Amino acid sequence: MFASVLLALGLAATTFASPYPTPSSCKELTIPVTVSVPRFIINATVNDNWDVVALTLNLTRRDFTNPTDPLPVAGTTAAPVESKFNVGATLCGSGGPMLVLTHGIIESKKYWRPTLEGSEKYSFVDAAIAAGYSVLSYDRIGVGSSSKVDAISDAQFQVEATVLDSLVDYARHTANATKVALVGHSYGSYLTVSSAASKKIAIDAIVLTGFAGNFTYFTPFLAGSAFRVARIQDPARWGSLDAGYLTSADLYAETYVYFGQEQDFERRVAEWSHYVGSEPFAVGELPSLLASSPLDFGAVTAPVLVLQGQFDLSACGGNCVGLLDGLKSEFAGAKVVETVDNLPSGHNLNLHKVAPQAFAKVFDFLKRQGV
């Protein structure tokens, strides 16, 4: 334990000490959002790591998608529940075509612009600015600079999807975007699909990464992460959170689920991701996503790009080649559906060496769609 603490301190003092400067066009924002939607009644009690082990077993059983599965959802509230949240965001630029970025779990908006020294090539935000886009990235509720919320009753999929709907309105009407494209990663990709289906003509294109459209290969991710109660795992960083916020067990568990072949990423980037970039996720998020599924892919009318690292564990079981072919029929209402399934990367595409090429594919797709 002492050695791991020294390692973390040493990394913080060297590798992570000198992030490159923030573009002058970027500013930090707090965006107030009001949400009124029904909530799932989730019967899950998490007080310690023993409770996390029990929950993980239920979510990884082979019968977890059957009608008698152990998913801890007992129904929904009889009426919508209204809540007010503050969303911490970074806005770079204003007006023109705008990209709204939604990160995944065990992450924050830092995923889109890593803060370690010499990481410019991994910054989607900087690449997007250079390509002529304004960018709105944000921390999902419960994460980073956004409101800390109840991990079971507030941090639910349909709540967060409605938050994203509000941010689309913010991009259109407050930040004066002429076009809006949504870019999602992992859990954020599912939120992106939900918002695109809801907002329809307000969305000009969507880009999905860490996404295969189903949960067939979700079990290795859940088991491999070896989830732990965040406030027990790292009291200095997360001691103020309730026990329903979870994180991965250690650097190596997180590397297993989020990174690919060893030659395709830098170890220092994986270390930054775990020690600096990671943020806990809430117990209510995954059960509410599963209970909300299948999402209405057919209601998405905007052009769709699904961009995948070949070795994505949670989306594809470690090999995505051929697994995205069915998405064209799933997104039957979309004007265009394109897929890439063989980039040399694991789940966290932006943090692999292929990131610049992946970003170029995103911008090429968007420009071909008039965004």
Short mmCIF file of C-alpha atoms in Angstrom, two decimals:
data_model
loop_
_atom_site.label_atom_id
_atom_site.label_comp_id
_atom_site.label_asym_id
_atom_site.label_seq_id
_atom_site.Cartn_x
_atom_site.Cartn_y
_atom_site.Cartn_z
CA MET A 1 0.00 0.00 0.00
CA PHE A 2 2.81 2.40 0.99
CA ALA A 3 4.60 1.67 -2.28
CA SER A 4 1.47 2.40 -4.31
CA VAL A 5 1.02 5.71 -2.51
CA LEU A 6 4.62 6.66 -3.29
CA LEU A 7 4.07 5.71 -6.93
CA ALA A 8 0.99 7.91 -7.17
CA LEU A 9 2.78 10.83 -5.53
CA GLY A 10 5.78 10.40 -7.80
CA LEU A 11 3.60 10.35 -10.89
CA ALA A 12 1.75 13.45 -9.75
CA ALA A 13 5.05 15.27 -9.19
CA THR A 14 6.58 14.40 -12.55
CA THR A 15 4.51 13.06 -15.42
CA PHE A 16 1.36 15.01 -14.57
CA ALA A 17 2.99 18.23 -13.36
CA SER A 18 3.00 20.36 -16.52
CA PRO A 19 -0.20 20.15 -18.57
CA TYR A 20 -0.15 22.14 -21.77
CA PRO A 21 -1.97 25.50 -21.72
CA THR A 22 -5.72 25.76 -22.17
CA PRO A 23 -6.76 27.51 -25.41
CA SER A 24 -7.71 31.13 -24.82
CA SER A 25 -11.10 30.49 -26.42
CA CYS A 26 -12.09 28.11 -23.60
CA LYS A 27 -13.95 29.08 -20.43
CA GLU A 28 -15.32 27.16 -17.46
CA LEU A 29 -19.08 27.32 -16.95
CA THR A 30 -21.73 26.28 -14.47
CA ILE A 31 -24.96 25.54 -16.32
CA PRO A 32 -28.12 25.22 -14.17
CA VAL A 33 -30.45 22.46 -15.36
CA THR A 34 -33.92 21.44 -14.16
CA VAL A 35 -34.99 17.84 -14.78
CA SER A 36 -38.46 16.38 -14.27
CA VAL A 37 -38.71 12.69 -15.17
CA PRO A 38 -39.89 9.50 -13.43
CA ARG A 39 -37.22 7.64 -11.46
CA PHE A 40 -36.55 3.95 -11.28
CA ILE A 41 -36.98 2.40 -7.85
CA ILE A 42 -33.64 0.66 -7.40
CA ASN A 43 -33.36 -1.84 -4.58
CA ALA A 44 -29.64 -1.73 -3.99
CA THR A 45 -27.88 -1.06 -0.71
CA VAL A 46 -24.18 -0.31 -0.86
CA ASN A 47 -22.36 0.41 2.37
CA ASP A 48 -19.06 -1.38 1.83
CA ASN A 49 -17.10 -3.49 -0.63
CA TRP A 50 -18.93 -6.68 0.36
CA ASP A 51 -22.12 -5.09 -0.94
CA VAL A 52 -20.33 -4.18 -4.18
CA VAL A 53 -19.23 -7.79 -4.67
CA ALA A 54 -22.83 -8.98 -4.21
CA LEU A 55 -24.15 -6.40 -6.70
CA THR A 56 -21.46 -7.30 -9.24
CA LEU A 57 -22.42 -10.96 -9.01
CA ASN A 58 -26.05 -10.13 -9.77
CA LEU A 59 -25.09 -7.96 -12.74
CA THR A 60 -22.75 -10.59 -14.19
CA ARG A 61 -24.96 -13.68 -13.87
CA ARG A 62 -25.65 -15.35 -17.18
CA ASP A 63 -29.41 -14.89 -16.65
CA PHE A 64 -29.21 -11.16 -15.93
CA THR A 65 -31.12 -10.26 -19.10
CA ASN A 66 -33.95 -12.77 -18.58
CA PRO A 67 -37.41 -11.76 -17.27
CA THR A 68 -36.51 -13.25 -13.87
CA ASP A 69 -33.10 -11.62 -13.75
CA PRO A 70 -31.66 -10.16 -10.54
CA LEU A 71 -31.56 -6.57 -11.85
CA PRO A 72 -32.34 -4.49 -8.74
CA VAL A 73 -35.15 -2.40 -10.29
CA ALA A 74 -38.56 -2.67 -8.65
CA GLY A 75 -40.47 -0.29 -10.92
CA THR A 76 -40.76 3.46 -11.41
CA THR A 77 -42.15 6.36 -9.44
CA ALA A 78 -45.80 7.14 -10.08
CA ALA A 79 -45.01 10.70 -11.14
CA PRO A 80 -42.02 12.65 -12.45
CA VAL A 81 -39.51 13.82 -9.87
CA GLU A 82 -38.16 17.34 -10.31
CA SER A 83 -34.53 18.12 -9.48
CA LYS A 84 -32.20 21.05 -10.09
CA PHE A 85 -28.55 20.41 -10.92
CA ASN A 86 -25.49 22.48 -11.72
CA VAL A 87 -23.54 21.09 -14.63
CA GLY A 88 -19.83 21.90 -14.73
CA ALA A 89 -18.77 22.43 -18.33
CA THR A 90 -16.02 23.82 -20.54
CA LEU A 91 -17.04 25.85 -23.58
CA CYS A 92 -14.41 26.48 -26.24
CA GLY A 93 -15.54 28.98 -28.84
CA SER A 94 -19.11 30.07 -29.49
CA GLY A 95 -21.41 29.91 -32.46
CA GLY A 96 -20.76 27.97 -35.64
CA PRO A 97 -20.87 24.17 -35.65
CA MET A 98 -20.63 22.86 -32.07
CA LEU A 99 -19.74 19.43 -30.68
CA VAL A 100 -21.30 18.40 -27.35
CA LEU A 101 -19.14 15.76 -25.67
CA THR A 102 -20.41 13.19 -23.13
CA HIS A 103 -17.91 10.98 -21.30
CA GLY A 104 -18.32 7.46 -19.93
CA ILE A 105 -18.11 5.95 -16.46
CA ILE A 106 -14.99 6.04 -14.26
CA GLU A 107 -14.22 9.21 -16.25
CA SER A 108 -14.81 12.95 -16.37
CA LYS A 109 -14.64 15.60 -19.07
CA LYS A 110 -10.86 15.35 -18.75
CA TYR A 111 -11.18 12.32 -21.04
CA TRP A 112 -11.69 14.74 -23.91
CA ARG A 113 -8.67 16.88 -22.97
CA PRO A 114 -6.11 15.01 -20.83
CA THR A 115 -4.02 17.15 -18.51
CA LEU A 116 -0.70 15.32 -18.49
CA GLU A 117 2.45 16.74 -20.03
CA GLY A 118 2.92 16.15 -23.75
CA SER A 119 -0.59 14.82 -24.31
CA GLU A 120 -1.73 17.20 -27.04
CA LYS A 121 -2.18 14.36 -29.51
CA TYR A 122 -4.73 12.77 -27.17
CA SER A 123 -6.88 15.90 -26.89
CA PHE A 124 -10.10 15.62 -28.85
CA VAL A 125 -11.00 19.16 -27.76
CA ASP A 126 -7.85 20.71 -29.24
CA ALA A 127 -8.21 18.70 -32.44
CA ALA A 128 -11.83 19.81 -32.80
CA ILE A 129 -10.92 23.49 -32.29
CA ALA A 130 -8.21 23.15 -34.93
CA ALA A 131 -10.77 21.61 -37.28
CA GLY A 132 -13.04 24.65 -36.91
CA TYR A 133 -15.52 23.52 -34.26
CA SER A 134 -16.77 25.03 -31.04
CA VAL A 135 -16.81 22.45 -28.25
CA LEU A 136 -18.96 21.97 -25.14
CA SER A 137 -17.66 19.26 -22.81
CA TYR A 138 -19.19 18.63 -19.41
CA ASP A 139 -19.04 16.48 -16.30
CA ARG A 140 -22.08 14.25 -15.92
CA ILE A 141 -24.04 14.87 -12.70
CA GLY A 142 -22.30 13.33 -9.71
CA VAL A 143 -18.92 13.66 -11.41
CA GLY A 144 -16.11 16.22 -11.22
CA SER A 145 -17.31 19.82 -11.23
CA SER A 146 -21.03 19.01 -11.52
CA SER A 147 -23.54 18.62 -8.69
CA LYS A 148 -22.91 15.73 -6.34
CA VAL A 149 -26.16 13.76 -6.31
CA ASP A 150 -27.65 10.70 -4.68
CA ALA A 151 -25.97 7.70 -6.28
CA ILE A 152 -29.16 5.65 -6.49
CA SER A 153 -32.16 7.95 -6.86
CA ASP A 154 -30.64 10.84 -8.87
CA ALA A 155 -27.79 9.40 -10.94
CA GLN A 156 -29.99 7.44 -13.32
CA PHE A 157 -29.80 7.05 -17.08
CA GLN A 158 -33.06 8.81 -17.98
CA VAL A 159 -32.16 11.74 -15.70
CA GLU A 160 -28.76 12.16 -17.34
CA ALA A 161 -30.28 11.85 -20.82
CA THR A 162 -32.61 14.73 -19.97
CA VAL A 163 -29.62 16.75 -18.73
CA LEU A 164 -28.01 16.22 -22.13
CA ASP A 165 -31.22 17.36 -23.84
CA SER A 166 -30.94 20.60 -21.86
CA LEU A 167 -27.32 21.03 -22.92
CA VAL A 168 -28.37 20.66 -26.55
CA ASP A 169 -30.79 23.54 -25.96
CA TYR A 170 -27.97 25.50 -24.31
CA ALA A 171 -25.72 24.93 -27.33
CA ARG A 172 -28.45 26.05 -29.74
CA HIS A 173 -29.94 29.00 -27.93
CA THR A 174 -27.31 30.32 -25.51
CA ALA A 175 -24.03 29.44 -27.23
CA ASN A 176 -25.56 30.25 -30.65
CA ALA A 177 -24.49 27.05 -32.40
CA THR A 178 -25.50 26.87 -36.04
CA LYS A 179 -25.10 23.07 -36.07
CA VAL A 180 -24.97 20.61 -33.17
CA ALA A 181 -23.29 17.22 -33.27
CA LEU A 182 -23.22 14.92 -30.23
CA VAL A 183 -20.10 12.90 -29.52
CA GLY A 184 -20.39 10.20 -26.87
CA HIS A 185 -18.08 7.67 -25.31
CA SER A 186 -19.19 4.41 -23.66
CA TYR A 187 -22.08 5.17 -21.27
CA GLY A 188 -22.03 8.63 -22.85
CA SER A 189 -22.74 7.04 -26.23
CA TYR A 190 -25.98 5.58 -24.91
CA LEU A 191 -26.92 8.99 -23.52
CA THR A 192 -26.09 10.44 -26.94
CA VAL A 193 -28.41 7.97 -28.68
CA SER A 194 -31.22 8.76 -26.24
CA SER A 195 -30.85 12.51 -26.72
CA ALA A 196 -30.61 12.21 -30.52
CA ALA A 197 -33.82 10.16 -30.53
CA SER A 198 -35.51 12.76 -28.32
CA LYS A 199 -34.27 15.99 -29.91
CA LYS A 200 -34.35 14.74 -33.53
CA ILE A 201 -34.01 17.75 -35.86
CA ALA A 202 -32.01 19.68 -33.26
CA ILE A 203 -29.15 17.18 -33.79
CA ASP A 204 -27.17 17.30 -37.04
CA ALA A 205 -24.97 14.22 -36.48
CA ILE A 206 -23.84 11.83 -33.75
CA VAL A 207 -20.54 10.04 -33.16
CA LEU A 208 -20.42 7.00 -30.88
CA THR A 209 -17.28 5.40 -29.44
CA GLY A 210 -16.92 2.59 -26.91
CA PHE A 211 -20.28 1.37 -28.23
CA ALA A 212 -21.68 -1.70 -29.99
CA GLY A 213 -25.37 -1.15 -29.26
CA ASN A 214 -25.89 -4.04 -26.83
CA PHE A 215 -24.63 -5.54 -23.58
CA THR A 216 -23.62 -8.98 -24.82
CA TYR A 217 -20.03 -8.49 -23.72
CA PHE A 218 -20.64 -6.32 -20.67
CA THR A 219 -19.77 -9.01 -18.13
CA PRO A 220 -15.96 -8.96 -18.62
CA PHE A 221 -16.01 -5.21 -18.04
CA LEU A 222 -18.06 -5.45 -14.84
CA ALA A 223 -16.03 -8.33 -13.44
CA GLY A 224 -12.65 -7.07 -14.64
CA SER A 225 -13.08 -3.62 -13.12
CA ALA A 226 -13.27 -5.19 -9.63
CA PHE A 227 -15.39 -2.30 -8.40
CA ARG A 228 -14.78 -0.81 -4.96
CA VAL A 229 -16.52 1.87 -2.89
CA ALA A 230 -14.73 5.06 -3.92
CA ARG A 231 -14.70 6.74 -0.53
CA ILE A 232 -13.09 3.63 1.00
CA GLN A 233 -10.68 3.19 -1.88
CA ASP A 234 -9.37 6.77 -1.82
CA PRO A 235 -10.67 8.81 1.14
CA ALA A 236 -8.48 11.81 0.24
CA ARG A 237 -10.08 12.22 -3.18
CA TRP A 238 -13.59 10.87 -2.65
CA GLY A 239 -14.28 10.78 1.08
CA SER A 240 -17.18 13.23 0.71
CA LEU A 241 -19.14 11.00 -1.68
CA ASP A 242 -21.82 8.60 -0.51
CA ALA A 243 -21.07 4.87 -0.52
CA GLY A 244 -22.99 4.37 -3.76
CA TYR A 245 -20.13 5.79 -5.83
CA LEU A 246 -17.77 3.13 -7.14
CA THR A 247 -14.38 3.03 -8.83
CA SER A 248 -12.01 0.35 -10.13
CA ALA A 249 -9.81 -1.63 -7.74
CA ASP A 250 -6.47 -0.41 -9.06
CA LEU A 251 -4.44 0.77 -12.04
CA TYR A 252 -4.17 -2.70 -13.54
CA ALA A 253 -7.88 -3.53 -13.35
CA GLU A 254 -8.66 -0.21 -15.03
CA THR A 255 -6.02 -0.80 -17.70
CA TYR A 256 -7.49 -4.24 -18.44
CA VAL A 257 -10.97 -2.89 -19.10
CA TYR A 258 -10.06 0.41 -20.80
CA PHE A 259 -6.87 -0.19 -22.77
CA GLY A 260 -5.94 -2.59 -25.57
CA GLN A 261 -2.76 -4.27 -26.77
CA GLU A 262 0.32 -3.04 -24.93
CA GLN A 263 2.00 -1.69 -28.06
CA ASP A 264 -1.04 0.50 -28.78
CA PHE A 265 -0.85 2.79 -25.72
CA GLU A 266 1.61 4.52 -23.44
CA ARG A 267 1.77 3.28 -19.86
CA ARG A 268 2.08 6.85 -18.59
CA VAL A 269 -1.28 7.65 -20.19
CA ALA A 270 -2.92 4.67 -18.49
CA GLU A 271 -1.36 5.82 -15.22
CA TRP A 272 -2.70 9.35 -15.70
CA SER A 273 -6.12 7.95 -16.55
CA HIS A 274 -6.30 6.03 -13.29
CA TYR A 275 -4.61 8.43 -10.87
CA VAL A 276 -5.89 11.74 -12.28
CA GLY A 277 -8.50 11.35 -15.00
CA SER A 278 -10.76 8.79 -13.34
CA GLU A 279 -13.90 9.71 -11.42
CA PRO A 280 -16.30 7.37 -9.59
CA PHE A 281 -19.61 6.39 -11.11
CA ALA A 282 -22.93 5.92 -9.35
CA VAL A 283 -24.61 2.61 -8.54
CA GLY A 284 -27.88 3.82 -10.09
CA GLU A 285 -26.44 4.37 -13.55
CA LEU A 286 -25.95 0.85 -14.91
CA PRO A 287 -29.22 -0.70 -13.63
CA SER A 288 -31.19 2.28 -14.97
CA LEU A 289 -29.45 2.01 -18.34
CA LEU A 290 -30.26 -1.70 -18.54
CA ALA A 291 -33.86 -1.05 -17.47
CA SER A 292 -34.15 1.68 -20.16
CA SER A 293 -32.93 -0.67 -22.88
CA PRO A 294 -33.35 -1.39 -25.68
CA LEU A 295 -33.15 2.25 -26.69
CA ASP A 296 -35.11 3.47 -29.70
CA PHE A 297 -32.27 3.47 -32.21
CA GLY A 298 -34.76 3.74 -35.05
CA ALA A 299 -35.90 7.17 -33.83
CA VAL A 300 -32.47 8.67 -34.53
CA THR A 301 -32.66 10.60 -37.80
CA ALA A 302 -29.24 12.29 -37.76
CA PRO A 303 -26.23 10.73 -39.52
CA VAL A 304 -24.42 8.22 -37.29
CA LEU A 305 -20.74 7.28 -37.06
CA VAL A 306 -19.73 4.39 -34.79
CA LEU A 307 -15.97 4.42 -34.31
CA GLN A 308 -14.43 1.52 -32.42
CA GLY A 309 -11.13 0.30 -31.14
CA GLN A 310 -10.80 -3.31 -32.27
CA PHE A 311 -9.85 -4.56 -28.79
CA ASP A 312 -12.71 -2.92 -26.86
CA LEU A 313 -13.54 -5.28 -23.99
CA SER A 314 -16.92 -3.99 -22.77
CA ALA A 315 -18.41 -3.23 -26.19
CA CYS A 316 -17.11 -6.20 -28.15
CA GLY A 317 -15.55 -8.73 -25.80
CA GLY A 318 -12.06 -7.75 -26.94
CA ASN A 319 -12.53 -7.95 -30.74
CA CYS A 320 -14.95 -5.64 -32.56
CA VAL A 321 -14.29 -6.80 -36.13
CA GLY A 322 -17.62 -7.68 -37.73
CA LEU A 323 -19.71 -6.94 -34.65
CA LEU A 324 -20.94 -3.51 -35.79
CA ASP A 325 -22.42 -4.67 -39.09
CA GLY A 326 -25.96 -4.96 -37.68
CA LEU A 327 -26.05 -1.34 -36.51
CA LYS A 328 -27.05 -0.08 -39.94
CA SER A 329 -30.38 -1.86 -39.64
CA GLU A 330 -30.75 -0.81 -35.97
CA PHE A 331 -30.41 2.88 -36.91
CA ALA A 332 -33.01 2.45 -39.64
CA GLY A 333 -34.19 6.07 -39.48
CA ALA A 334 -30.73 7.64 -39.75
CA LYS A 335 -29.77 9.43 -42.95
CA VAL A 336 -26.32 7.82 -42.95
CA VAL A 337 -24.74 5.08 -40.82
CA GLU A 338 -21.00 4.43 -41.00
CA THR A 339 -18.93 2.10 -38.83
CA VAL A 340 -15.23 1.55 -38.16
CA ASP A 341 -14.39 -1.57 -36.15
CA ASN A 342 -10.64 -2.15 -36.43
CA LEU A 343 -8.68 0.76 -34.96
CA PRO A 344 -5.70 -0.46 -32.87
CA SER A 345 -7.19 0.49 -29.51
CA GLY A 346 -9.07 -0.72 -26.48
CA HIS A 347 -12.19 0.87 -24.99
CA ASN A 348 -10.75 4.34 -24.28
CA LEU A 349 -10.03 5.20 -27.90
CA ASN A 350 -8.89 8.77 -27.24
CA LEU A 351 -6.09 7.59 -24.95
CA HIS A 352 -4.39 5.31 -27.47
CA LYS A 353 -1.66 6.12 -29.98
CA VAL A 354 -4.17 5.97 -32.83
CA ALA A 355 -6.11 8.94 -31.40
CA PRO A 356 -5.03 11.51 -34.04
CA GLN A 357 -6.15 9.20 -36.86
CA ALA A 358 -9.42 8.49 -35.04
CA PHE A 359 -10.09 12.22 -34.60
CA ALA A 360 -9.43 12.80 -38.31
CA LYS A 361 -12.04 10.15 -39.16
CA VAL A 362 -14.58 11.91 -36.94
CA PHE A 363 -14.04 15.32 -38.54
CA ASP A 364 -14.04 13.88 -42.06
CA PHE A 365 -17.41 12.22 -41.33
CA LEU A 366 -18.90 15.38 -39.82
CA LYS A 367 -17.78 17.60 -42.70
CA ARG A 368 -19.22 15.16 -45.23
CA GLN A 369 -22.55 15.54 -43.38
CA GLY A 370 -22.37 19.32 -43.61
CA VAL A 371 -21.41 19.81 -39.95
#
